Coordinates of C-alpha atoms in Angstrom, one line a residue:
X1 CA 12.7 16.1 8.6
X2 CA 16.0 16.8 6.9
X3 CA 16.8 20.4 6.0
X4 CA 18.4 21.4 2.7
X5 CA 21.7 21.9 4.5
X6 CA 21.4 18.4 5.9
X7 CA 21.0 17.0 2.3
X8 CA 23.9 19.1 1.1
X9 CA 26.2 17.8 3.8
X10 CA 25.1 14.2 3.2
X11 CA 25.9 14.5 -0.5
X12 CA 29.3 15.8 0.3
X13 CA 30.0 12.8 2.6
X14 CA 28.6 10.4 0.1
X15 CA 30.7 11.7 -2.7
X16 CA 33.9 11.4 -0.6
X17 CA 33.1 7.8 -0.1
X18 CA 32.3 7.3 -3.8
X19 CA 35.6 8.9 -4.7
X20 CA 37.5 6.6 -2.3
X21 CA 35.7 3.5 -3.6
X22 CA 36.0 4.7 -7.2
X23 CA 32.2 4.6 -7.9
X24 CA 30.8 6.9 -10.6
X25 CA 27.3 6.7 -9.2
X26 CA 25.4 5.2 -6.3
X27 CA 21.8 4.1 -6.4
X28 CA 19.4 4.2 -3.4
X29 CA 16.1 2.2 -3.9
X30 CA 13.2 2.5 -1.6
X31 CA 13.2 -1.0 -0.3
X32 CA 14.7 -3.0 2.5
X33 CA 16.1 -6.5 2.7
X34 CA 12.5 -7.8 2.5
X35 CA 11.4 -5.8 -0.5
X36 CA 8.9 -4.0 1.6
X37 CA 6.8 -1.1 0.5
X38 CA 6.9 0.4 4.0
X39 CA 10.2 -0.1 5.7
X40 CA 11.7 0.3 9.1
X41 CA 13.7 3.5 9.8
X42 CA 17.0 1.7 9.4
X43 CA 16.5 1.2 5.7
X44 CA 15.1 4.5 4.7
X45 CA 18.3 5.4 2.9
X46 CA 16.6 7.0 -0.1
X47 CA 14.7 9.3 2.2
X48 CA 17.8 10.1 4.2
X49 CA 19.9 11.0 1.2
X50 CA 17.3 12.9 -0.8
X51 CA 14.7 14.3 1.7
X52 CA 11.8 12.7 -0.2
X53 CA 9.7 10.6 2.1
X54 CA 7.2 8.9 -0.3
X55 CA 6.9 5.1 -0.3
X56 CA 8.2 4.7 -3.8
X57 CA 11.2 6.1 -5.6
X58 CA 14.8 5.8 -6.5
X59 CA 17.6 8.3 -5.8
X60 CA 20.8 8.4 -7.8
X61 CA 23.9 10.4 -7.0
X62 CA 27.0 11.0 -9.2
X63 CA 30.1 13.2 -8.5
X64 CA 28.3 16.3 -9.8
X65 CA 24.6 15.5 -10.1
X66 CA 21.6 13.9 -8.3
X67 CA 18.2 12.7 -9.5
X68 CA 15.1 11.2 -8.0
X69 CA 12.6 8.9 -9.8
X70 CA 9.1 8.5 -8.5
X71 CA 5.6 7.8 -9.9
X72 CA 2.6 10.0 -10.4
X73 CA 1.3 9.6 -6.8
X74 CA 4.3 11.7 -5.6
X75 CA 5.1 14.1 -8.4
X76 CA 3.9 17.2 -6.5
X77 CA 5.1 16.1 -3.1
X78 CA 8.6 15.0 -4.4
X79 CA 9.0 18.4 -6.3
X80 CA 8.2 20.2 -3.1
X81 CA 10.4 18.1 -0.8
X82 CA 13.5 18.2 -3.1
X83 CA 13.1 21.9 -4.0
X84 CA 16.4 23.7 -3.1
X85 CA 18.5 20.6 -3.3
X86 CA 20.5 19.1 -6.1
X87 CA 17.9 16.4 -6.8
X88 CA 16.2 16.7 -10.1
X89 CA 12.8 15.1 -10.3
X90 CA 12.3 12.3 -12.9
X91 CA 8.7 11.6 -13.5
X92 CA 8.3 7.9 -14.2
X93 CA 6.2 6.7 -17.1
X94 CA 6.1 10.2 -18.6
X95 CA 7.4 10.5 -22.1
X96 CA 10.9 11.8 -22.3
X97 CA 11.9 10.7 -18.8
X98 CA 15.2 8.7 -19.0
X99 CA 15.6 5.4 -17.1
X100 CA 18.0 5.3 -14.2
X101 CA 20.6 3.5 -16.4
X102 CA 20.2 6.0 -19.3
X103 CA 20.6 8.9 -16.9
X104 CA 23.7 7.4 -15.3
X105 CA 25.1 6.6 -18.8
X106 CA 24.8 10.2 -19.9
X107 CA 26.4 11.5 -16.7
X108 CA 29.3 9.1 -16.8
X109 CA 29.9 9.2 -20.6
X110 CA 33.0 11.4 -20.2
X111 CA 34.2 9.8 -17.0
X112 CA 37.0 7.2 -16.6
X113 CA 35.1 5.6 -13.8
X114 CA 32.7 2.9 -15.0
X115 CA 31.5 1.3 -11.8
X116 CA 28.1 2.0 -10.2
X117 CA 27.2 1.0 -6.7
X118 CA 24.0 -0.4 -5.1
X119 CA 23.5 -2.3 -1.8
X120 CA 22.7 -5.9 -2.9
X121 CA 21.0 -6.6 0.4
X122 CA 18.2 -4.0 -0.2
X123 CA 17.7 -4.7 -3.9
X124 CA 16.0 -7.7 -5.3
X125 CA 17.8 -10.2 -7.5
X126 CA 15.6 -9.5 -10.5
X127 CA 16.0 -5.7 -10.3
X128 CA 19.8 -6.0 -10.0
X129 CA 20.1 -8.3 -13.0
X130 CA 17.9 -6.0 -15.0
X131 CA 20.0 -3.0 -13.9
X132 CA 23.2 -4.8 -14.8
X133 CA 22.0 -5.4 -18.4
X134 CA 20.8 -1.8 -18.8
X135 CA 24.1 -0.4 -17.5
X136 CA 26.2 -2.6 -19.8
X137 CA 24.2 -1.1 -22.7
X138 CA 25.3 2.3 -21.6
X139 CA 29.0 2.0 -22.6
X140 CA 29.9 -1.1 -20.6
X141 CA 29.1 0.3 -17.1
X142 CA 29.3 -2.3 -14.3
X143 CA 27.4 -2.7 -11.0
X144 CA 28.9 -3.3 -7.6
X145 CA 26.6 -4.9 -5.1
X146 CA 28.7 -5.7 -2.0
X147 CA 29.0 -2.2 -0.6
X148 CA 26.5 -0.2 1.6
X149 CA 27.5 3.4 1.3
X150 CA 25.1 4.4 4.1
X151 CA 27.1 2.4 6.6
X152 CA 30.0 4.8 6.1
X153 CA 28.1 8.1 6.3
X154 CA 24.9 7.6 8.3
X155 CA 26.4 8.1 11.8
X156 CA 23.1 8.0 13.8
X157 CA 21.5 5.3 11.7
X158 CA 18.7 3.5 13.5
X159 CA 19.1 -0.1 14.5
X160 CA 16.9 -3.0 13.4
X161 CA 13.7 -2.8 15.5
X162 CA 13.5 -4.9 18.7
X163 CA 9.8 -4.8 19.2
X164 CA 8.0 -7.9 20.5
X165 CA 6.6 -10.6 18.3
X166 CA 3.1 -11.7 19.4
X167 CA 0.9 -14.7 18.6
X168 CA -2.1 -13.8 16.4
X169 CA -4.9 -16.1 17.7
X170 CA -6.6 -18.6 15.4
X171 CA -10.0 -17.1 16.4
X172 CA -8.9 -14.2 14.1
X173 CA -6.6 -16.1 11.7
X174 CA -9.1 -18.9 10.9
X175 CA -6.4 -21.4 10.2
X176 CA -3.5 -22.6 12.4
X177 CA 0.1 -22.4 11.2
X178 CA 0.6 -26.2 10.9
X179 CA -2.2 -26.3 8.4
X180 CA -0.7 -23.3 6.5
X181 CA 2.7 -24.9 6.4
X182 CA 1.2 -28.2 5.2
X183 CA -0.5 -26.3 2.3
X184 CA 2.7 -24.5 1.5
X185 CA 4.7 -27.7 1.3
X186 CA 2.1 -29.3 -0.9
X187 CA 2.5 -26.3 -3.3
X188 CA 6.3 -26.6 -3.2
X189 CA 6.0 -30.3 -4.1
X190 CA 3.9 -29.3 -7.1
X191 CA 6.8 -27.3 -8.5
X192 CA 9.5 -29.8 -7.4
X193 CA 11.0 -27.5 -4.7
X194 CA 12.4 -29.1 -1.6
X195 CA 12.1 -25.8 0.3
X196 CA 11.8 -22.1 0.1
X197 CA 13.1 -18.8 1.6
X198 CA 10.3 -16.4 2.6
X199 CA 11.5 -12.8 2.7
X200 CA 8.3 -10.8 2.6
X201 CA 7.4 -9.8 6.1
X202 CA 3.6 -10.1 5.7
X203 CA 4.0 -13.6 4.2
X204 CA 6.0 -14.6 7.3
X205 CA 3.5 -13.1 9.7
X206 CA 0.5 -14.8 7.8
X207 CA 2.2 -18.2 7.6
X208 CA 3.1 -18.4 11.3
X209 CA 0.1 -16.5 12.7
X210 CA 2.4 -14.0 14.3
X211 CA 2.3 -10.2 14.4
X212 CA 4.7 -7.3 15.3
X213 CA 5.2 -3.6 15.2
X214 CA 8.5 -3.2 13.5
X215 CA 7.1 -1.4 10.5
X216 CA 5.0 1.8 10.8
X217 CA 1.3 1.0 10.4
X218 CA 2.0 -2.6 9.3
X219 CA 1.7 -5.4 12.0
X220 CA 4.8 -7.3 10.9
X221 CA 8.3 -8.0 12.3
X222 CA 11.7 -8.2 10.7
X223 CA 12.6 -11.8 10.0
X224 CA 13.2 -14.5 7.4
X225 CA 11.6 -17.9 7.2
X226 CA 13.3 -21.0 5.8
X227 CA 10.8 -23.8 5.0
X228 CA 12.4 -27.2 4.4
X229 CA 10.8 -30.6 3.6
X230 CA 10.4 -31.3 7.4
X231 CA 11.9 -28.3 9.2
X232 CA 10.8 -24.7 9.6
X233 CA 13.2 -22.0 10.8
X234 CA 12.5 -18.4 11.8
X235 CA 15.4 -16.0 11.6
X236 CA 14.9 -13.0 13.8
X237 CA 16.5 -11.2 16.8
X238 CA 15.8 -13.6 19.7
X239 CA 15.3 -10.7 22.0
X240 CA 12.0 -10.0 20.2
X241 CA 10.4 -13.3 21.4
X242 CA 8.1 -13.1 24.4
X243 CA 7.8 -16.2 26.6
X244 CA 4.3 -16.9 25.1
X245 CA 5.8 -16.7 21.5
X246 CA 8.7 -19.0 22.4
X247 CA 6.3 -21.5 23.8
X248 CA 4.0 -21.2 20.7
X249 CA 6.9 -21.7 18.2
X250 CA 8.2 -24.7 20.1
X251 CA 4.8 -26.3 20.2
X252 CA 4.4 -25.9 16.5
X253 CA 7.9 -27.3 15.7
X254 CA 9.4 -24.1 14.5
X255 CA 13.1 -23.5 15.1
X256 CA 14.5 -20.1 15.8
X257 CA 17.9 -18.6 14.9
X258 CA 19.4 -15.1 14.9
X259 CA 18.4 -12.8 12.1
X260 CA 21.9 -12.6 10.7
X261 CA 22.3 -16.4 10.5
X262 CA 20.1 -16.6 7.5
X263 CA 23.1 -16.2 5.2
X264 CA 24.9 -19.1 6.8
X265 CA 21.8 -21.2 6.6
X266 CA 21.4 -20.6 2.9
X267 CA 25.1 -21.3 2.2
X268 CA 24.7 -24.7 4.1
X269 CA 21.2 -25.5 2.6
X270 CA 21.2 -29.3 1.9
X271 CA 18.2 -29.6 -0.3
X272 CA 18.4 -30.3 -4.0
X273 CA 16.2 -27.3 -4.9
X274 CA 14.9 -24.2 -3.3
X275 CA 12.2 -21.7 -4.3
X276 CA 13.4 -18.2 -4.2
X277 CA 11.4 -15.5 -6.0
X278 CA 13.9 -13.2 -7.6
X279 CA 11.4 -10.4 -7.5
X280 CA 11.2 -10.8 -3.7
X281 CA 14.6 -12.0 -2.5
X282 CA 17.5 -9.7 -2.1
X283 CA 20.3 -10.1 -4.7
X284 CA 22.9 -10.9 -2.0
X285 CA 20.9 -13.7 -0.4
X286 CA 19.7 -15.1 -3.8
X287 CA 23.3 -15.6 -4.7
X288 CA 24.4 -17.1 -1.4
X289 CA 22.3 -20.2 -1.8
X290 CA 24.4 -22.9 -3.5
X291 CA 21.9 -25.7 -4.0
X292 CA 21.6 -27.6 -7.3
X293 CA 18.5 -25.7 -8.5
X294 CA 16.9 -22.4 -7.7
X295 CA 13.3 -22.2 -8.7
X296 CA 12.6 -18.6 -9.5
X297 CA 8.8 -18.4 -9.4
X298 CA 6.4 -16.4 -7.2
X299 CA 5.9 -17.6 -3.7
X300 CA 2.7 -19.7 -3.3
X301 CA 2.1 -17.8 0.0
X302 CA 1.0 -14.6 -1.7
X303 CA -1.9 -16.2 -3.5
X304 CA -2.9 -18.2 -0.4
X305 CA -2.9 -15.1 1.8
X306 CA -4.9 -13.0 -0.6
X307 CA -7.9 -15.4 -0.6
X308 CA -9.5 -14.8 2.8
X309 CA -11.0 -17.7 4.7
X310 CA -14.5 -17.4 6.2
X311 CA -13.1 -16.4 9.6
X312 CA -11.1 -13.6 8.1
X313 CA -14.0 -12.4 6.0
X314 CA -16.3 -12.2 9.0
X315 CA -13.5 -10.4 10.9
X316 CA -13.2 -7.9 8.1
X317 CA -17.0 -7.3 8.2
X318 CA -16.8 -6.7 11.9
X319 CA -13.9 -4.4 11.6
X320 CA -15.7 -2.4 8.9
X321 CA -18.7 -2.0 11.2
X322 CA -16.6 -0.5 13.9
X323 CA -14.7 1.6 11.5
X324 CA -18.0 2.8 10.0
X325 CA -19.1 3.9 13.5
X326 CA -15.9 5.9 13.9
X327 CA -16.3 7.5 10.5
X328 CA -20.0 8.5 11.1
X329 CA -19.0 10.1 14.4
X330 CA -16.2 11.9 12.7
X331 CA -18.3 13.1 9.8
X332 CA -21.1 14.4 12.1
X333 CA -18.5 16.3 14.0
X334 CA -16.5 17.7 11.0
X335 CA -18.6 20.4 9.4
X336 CA -19.7 22.1 12.6
X337 CA -16.1 22.0 13.9
X338 CA -14.9 23.6 10.6
X339 CA -17.5 26.3 10.9
X340 CA -16.4 27.1 14.4
X341 CA -12.9 27.5 13.1
X342 CA -9.4 26.4 14.2
X343 CA -9.5 22.9 12.7
X344 CA -6.6 21.9 10.4
X345 CA -5.5 19.0 8.3
X346 CA -3.5 17.6 11.3
X347 CA -6.1 18.3 13.9
X348 CA -8.9 16.4 12.0
X349 CA -6.5 13.5 11.5
X350 CA -6.0 13.3 15.2
X351 CA -9.7 13.5 15.9
X352 CA -10.4 10.6 13.5
X353 CA -7.6 8.5 14.9
X354 CA -9.0 9.1 18.4
X355 CA -12.5 8.0 17.4
X356 CA -11.1 4.8 15.9
X357 CA -9.0 4.2 19.0
X358 CA -12.3 4.1 21.0
X359 CA -13.4 1.0 19.0
X360 CA -12.7 -2.5 20.3
X361 CA -9.8 -4.4 18.9
X362 CA -8.2 -1.2 17.5
X363 CA -4.4 -1.5 17.2
X364 CA -3.2 1.3 15.0
X365 CA -3.9 3.2 11.8
X366 CA -3.2 1.2 8.6
X367 CA -1.3 4.0 6.9
X368 CA -0.6 7.7 7.5
X369 CA -3.8 9.6 6.9
X370 CA -4.1 11.7 3.8
X371 CA -6.1 14.8 4.8
X372 CA -5.8 17.2 1.8
X373 CA -7.8 20.4 1.9
X374 CA -8.4 22.4 -1.3
X375 CA -5.4 22.2 -3.6
X376 CA -3.6 19.8 -1.2
X377 CA -6.3 17.3 -2.3
X378 CA -4.6 17.3 -5.7
X379 CA -1.5 15.8 -4.2
X380 CA -2.3 12.1 -4.4
X381 CA -0.3 10.9 -1.4
X382 CA -0.2 14.2 0.5
X383 CA 0.7 14.0 4.2
X384 CA 0.3 17.2 6.2
X385 CA 3.3 18.4 8.2
X386 CA 3.6 21.3 10.6
X387 CA 5.0 23.4 7.8
X388 CA 2.2 22.5 5.3
X389 CA -0.7 22.1 7.7
X390 CA -3.7 24.2 6.5
X391 CA -6.8 25.4 8.3
X392 CA -10.0 24.1 7.0
X393 CA -12.7 26.6 6.0
X394 CA -16.4 26.1 5.4
X395 CA -15.9 26.1 1.6
X396 CA -14.4 23.8 -1.0
X397 CA -13.5 20.1 -0.5
X398 CA -11.5 17.9 1.8
X399 CA -10.0 14.6 0.5
X400 CA -9.7 12.2 3.4
X401 CA -8.0 8.8 2.8
X402 CA -7.5 6.8 6.0
X403 CA -7.7 3.4 7.6
X404 CA -7.1 1.3 10.7
X405 CA -5.7 -1.9 11.9
X406 CA -8.0 -4.0 14.1
X407 CA -7.2 -7.5 15.4
X408 CA -9.8 -8.9 13.1
X409 CA -9.3 -6.8 10.0
X410 CA -7.7 -3.9 8.1
X411 CA -9.7 -0.9 6.7
X412 CA -9.0 1.6 3.9
X413 CA -11.5 4.3 3.0
X414 CA -11.5 7.6 1.1
X415 CA -14.2 10.2 1.2
X416 CA -14.1 13.6 -0.5
X417 CA -16.2 15.9 1.6
X418 CA -17.9 19.2 0.7
X419 CA -17.1 21.6 3.6
X420 CA -19.3 24.4 2.0
X421 CA -20.0 26.0 -1.3
X422 CA -18.5 24.3 -4.4
X423 CA -17.8 25.4 -7.9
X424 CA -19.6 23.8 -10.8
X425 CA -16.3 22.3 -11.9
X426 CA -15.9 20.7 -8.5
X427 CA -19.3 19.1 -8.7
X428 CA -18.8 17.8 -12.2
X429 CA -15.4 16.2 -11.3
X430 CA -16.8 14.8 -8.1
X431 CA -19.7 13.2 -10.0
X432 CA -17.4 11.8 -12.7
X433 CA -15.3 10.1 -10.1
X434 CA -18.4 8.8 -8.4
X435 CA -19.7 7.3 -11.6
X436 CA -16.3 5.5 -12.1
X437 CA -16.5 4.1 -8.5
X438 CA -20.1 2.9 -9.1
X439 CA -19.4 1.4 -12.5
X440 CA -16.6 -0.7 -11.1
X441 CA -18.7 -1.6 -8.0
X442 CA -21.5 -2.9 -10.2
X443 CA -19.2 -5.0 -12.4
X444 CA -19.9 -8.7 -13.0
X445 CA -17.0 -10.5 -14.7
X446 CA -15.5 -14.0 -15.2
X447 CA -13.7 -15.5 -12.3
X448 CA -10.0 -15.4 -12.9
X449 CA -10.1 -12.3 -15.0
X450 CA -7.2 -9.8 -14.5
X451 CA -7.8 -6.5 -12.7
X452 CA -6.3 -4.8 -15.8
X453 CA -9.2 -6.1 -17.8
X454 CA -11.7 -4.6 -15.4
X455 CA -9.9 -1.3 -14.6
X456 CA -11.3 0.6 -17.6
X457 CA -14.8 0.5 -16.1
X458 CA -13.8 3.1 -13.6
X459 CA -12.3 5.4 -16.3
X460 CA -14.8 5.4 -19.1
X461 CA -16.6 8.6 -18.2
X462 CA -13.3 10.3 -17.4
X463 CA -11.8 9.4 -20.7
X464 CA -14.8 10.8 -22.5
X465 CA -13.9 14.1 -20.8
X466 CA -10.2 13.8 -21.7
X467 CA -9.3 13.2 -18.1
X468 CA -7.4 10.4 -16.3
X469 CA -5.4 9.4 -13.2
X470 CA -2.1 7.5 -13.2
X471 CA -2.3 5.6 -10.0
X472 CA -4.0 2.2 -9.7
X473 CA -7.7 1.9 -9.2
X474 CA -7.5 -0.8 -6.5
X475 CA -5.1 -2.9 -4.4
X476 CA -5.6 -5.9 -2.1
X477 CA -6.1 -5.4 1.6
X478 CA -4.7 -7.7 4.3
X479 CA -6.5 -9.3 7.2
X480 CA -4.8 -7.4 10.1
X481 CA -1.8 -7.2 7.8
X482 CA -0.5 -4.8 5.2
X483 CA -3.0 -2.4 3.8
X484 CA -1.4 -2.9 0.4
X485 CA -1.5 -6.6 -0.5
X486 CA -1.0 -8.2 -3.8
X487 CA -0.4 -9.4 -6.4
X488 CA -4.0 -8.7 -7.6
X489 CA -5.1 -5.2 -8.3
X490 CA -7.1 -2.9 -10.6
X491 CA -4.6 -1.0 -12.8
X492 CA -4.1 0.3 -16.3
X493 CA -0.7 -1.4 -16.6
X494 CA -0.9 -5.2 -17.3
X495 CA -1.1 -7.2 -14.1
X496 CA -2.0 -10.8 -14.8
X497 CA -2.9 -11.9 -11.3
X498 CA -6.4 -13.4 -11.3
X499 CA -9.3 -12.1 -9.4
X500 CA -10.9 -14.8 -7.2
X501 CA -13.7 -15.1 -4.7
X502 CA -12.5 -14.3 -1.2
X503 CA -10.1 -11.6 -2.2
X504 CA -10.4 -8.1 -0.8
X505 CA -9.6 -5.2 -3.1
X506 CA -10.2 -1.4 -3.0
X507 CA -12.2 0.6 -5.5
X508 CA -10.7 4.1 -5.6
X509 CA -10.8 6.1 -8.8
X510 CA -9.8 9.8 -8.5
X511 CA -9.1 13.0 -10.4
X512 CA -6.6 15.6 -9.5
X513 CA -6.5 19.2 -10.7
X514 CA -3.1 20.4 -9.7
X515 CA -3.2 23.7 -7.8
X516 CA -7.0 23.5 -7.4
X517 CA -8.5 20.4 -5.8
X518 CA -8.6 16.6 -5.9
X519 CA -11.4 14.0 -5.6
X520 CA -11.2 10.3 -4.7
X521 CA -13.9 7.9 -3.5
X522 CA -12.8 4.6 -2.1
X523 CA -14.4 1.5 -0.6
X524 CA -12.8 -1.8 0.3
X525 CA -14.6 -4.6 -1.6
X526 CA -14.9 -8.3 -1.3
X527 CA -15.0 -10.5 -4.5
X528 CA -17.9 -12.9 -4.2
X529 CA -19.5 -15.5 -6.5
X530 CA -22.2 -14.1 -8.8
X531 CA -23.5 -17.0 -10.9
X532 CA -22.3 -20.0 -12.9
X533 CA -23.5 -20.5 -16.4
X534 CA -22.6 -22.5 -19.5
X535 CA -19.9 -19.8 -20.1
X536 CA -18.2 -20.4 -16.7
X537 CA -18.2 -18.9 -13.2
X538 CA -18.7 -15.2 -12.7
X539 CA -17.9 -13.0 -9.7
X540 CA -19.0 -9.6 -8.4
X541 CA -17.8 -7.0 -5.9
X542 CA -19.5 -6.5 -2.5
X543 CA -18.7 -3.3 -0.6
X544 CA -17.2 -4.0 2.8
X545 CA -16.7 -0.4 3.8
X546 CA -19.8 1.1 5.5
X547 CA -19.8 4.9 5.4
X548 CA -22.0 7.5 3.6
X549 CA -20.7 9.0 0.4
X550 CA -21.2 12.8 0.5
X551 CA -24.2 13.5 -1.7
X552 CA -23.9 17.3 -1.6
X553 CA -21.5 17.6 -4.6
X554 CA -23.4 15.1 -6.8
X555 CA -25.0 16.3 -10.0
X556 CA -27.7 13.7 -10.1
X557 CA -28.6 14.4 -13.7
X558 CA -25.2 12.9 -14.6
X559 CA -26.0 9.6 -13.0
X560 CA -27.8 6.9 -14.8
X561 CA -30.8 5.3 -13.1
X562 CA -28.8 2.2 -12.5
X563 CA -26.0 4.2 -10.9
X564 CA -28.4 6.1 -8.7
X565 CA -30.1 2.9 -7.7
X566 CA -26.7 1.5 -6.6
X567 CA -25.9 4.6 -4.5
X568 CA -29.3 4.6 -2.8
X569 CA -29.0 0.8 -2.2
X570 CA -25.5 1.2 -0.8
X571 CA -26.7 4.0 1.6
X572 CA -29.7 1.9 2.7
X573 CA -27.2 -0.9 3.6
X574 CA -25.0 1.5 5.5
X575 CA -27.9 2.9 7.5
X576 CA -29.3 -0.6 8.2
X577 CA -26.0 -2.0 9.5
X578 CA -24.6 1.0 11.4
X579 CA -27.8 2.5 13.0
X580 CA -28.0 -0.1 15.8
X581 CA -24.5 0.7 16.8
X582 CA -25.0 4.5 17.1
X583 CA -26.4 6.8 19.7
X584 CA -29.5 8.8 18.9
X585 CA -27.7 11.9 17.6
X586 CA -25.3 10.0 15.4
X587 CA -28.2 7.8 14.1
X588 CA -30.2 11.0 13.2
X589 CA -27.2 12.4 11.3
X590 CA -26.8 9.1 9.4
X591 CA -30.5 9.0 8.5
X592 CA -30.1 12.4 6.9
X593 CA -26.8 11.5 5.2
X594 CA -28.2 8.4 3.6
X595 CA -31.6 9.7 2.3
X596 CA -32.3 8.4 -1.2
X597 CA -31.5 10.7 -4.0
X598 CA -33.8 11.7 -6.9
X599 CA -33.1 13.0 -10.3
X600 CA -32.9 16.8 -10.4
X601 CA -36.3 16.9 -12.2
X602 CA -37.8 15.2 -9.1
X603 CA -38.3 11.8 -10.7
X604 CA -37.0 8.8 -8.7
X605 CA -34.7 6.2 -10.1
X606 CA -35.8 2.6 -10.1
X607 CA -35.9 0.5 -7.0
X608 CA -33.8 -2.5 -8.1
X609 CA -32.7 -4.6 -5.2
X610 CA -29.9 -6.0 -7.4
X611 CA -28.2 -2.7 -7.8
X612 CA -25.4 -3.8 -5.5

């Protein structure tokens, strides 16, 4: 991790380059040439210049100031990581926070330099065009996109990864790549496109049934894919291809060229029209293509990929079973281990990863584990480091958000666990979050509705208390692909993507009391048909995640009978499906952890088999 002195030296070097290039400011987004959320080390320029390692944010540097924009998931972490540097934290979507362009405009108002820099290869065409308009409104500032400042100052910059590309068997994918390419071409014809450039790494991996290890926790590889009317070309470093992968590509009629050749291929593209999503394609590549018509609409691959086929769904179910076994083994171990002493946020992360690694088809974790004890749980995307690692004690709560990559599925689960005595406030907040999780889990809604229309179900009880959280309530989950998959999601902000049967999506409301504790409860869900009536088709959410929800912090009087029914039914399902896979001791622990709850007055809730 960079020290404060490192950041200071890097800013000095950057400003010398900016002075030489006559740039008044330079902007560092979080993305790479493929608009990835998680990026290879080579393109972590924003982290390198600022010291902030979250997955989302923008750093801006002028001759005498520096600022970092990020969202609510990272407010606390970003403040801590940039403390002692020049970087001033800008809290996105908080009233009074200036936009990047507004801040630059103020800083350059008295300067004779009016040009701002950004690397056009790591910024999407849409974001650059928007930034250009915003900068023009700030006194006529202009944007230069053909200069990568990092190439001049990052002396030990990592190379593009050279890890192998492997074939993902159809027994897990459920559809061969020829069939997928046929469907894609049919979709392109429907919008009068002769071809398309695919930049998103998970879209490429899904289309070709290939996987890699170029991006931490994401089984993808660095490449571009150019799909024509009757040709398909993969652009990647040829050293990454194994003999089996070369044979597979040749057998499926897929040509291969060097990664850097994509620019020449676009310049020589002979089709009349090409689909290039300006929200996915880098500004540089978007402007290289010289065909008659650029069709700027979302790639059809994203919507195809998010609706899982029957093989992928069954694979996800199997992966959740194995993941549930690992979680039960971990939870049984956790509290006695904490009582013995010596366990920390990092050590329990290692323990859980080791238990997952014992499961068949395990390949990796699906994201860096969030193990936040006590007030660290209030940091939404906290990641323990040797400097922040805290010993767990038999009191308070642990927020544990984790997941795994298996060959047949990807998992994502959060449990907040009582390690000992809790305050009344902790119990109340925990129960409010649980109510939100259950209300959303019980939802029945029209097929094709937007996640924004459903999101409020998870927040109703919080809002009554004057409480809220600013992150999304749910995101799509890939099938042995990225743990964050879209475009569908549950979120307050308007996201029009429809919710359809076969989609996987998380259900993860939370509340965070800065400096005290945080609570989040998350299951990965599958959207399934509910019923068809004269009013149309309706869908529902089925929990795929199989793991007990800690009942110790629950104030049962706060749960409705229907909510209590749902929880008891969910726990009955967890017990039924996991018990045959557990040894006697783990099964005994699970039996106790899933015992039905009653109201505090001793009365039982109803026994509705439709609660789930």
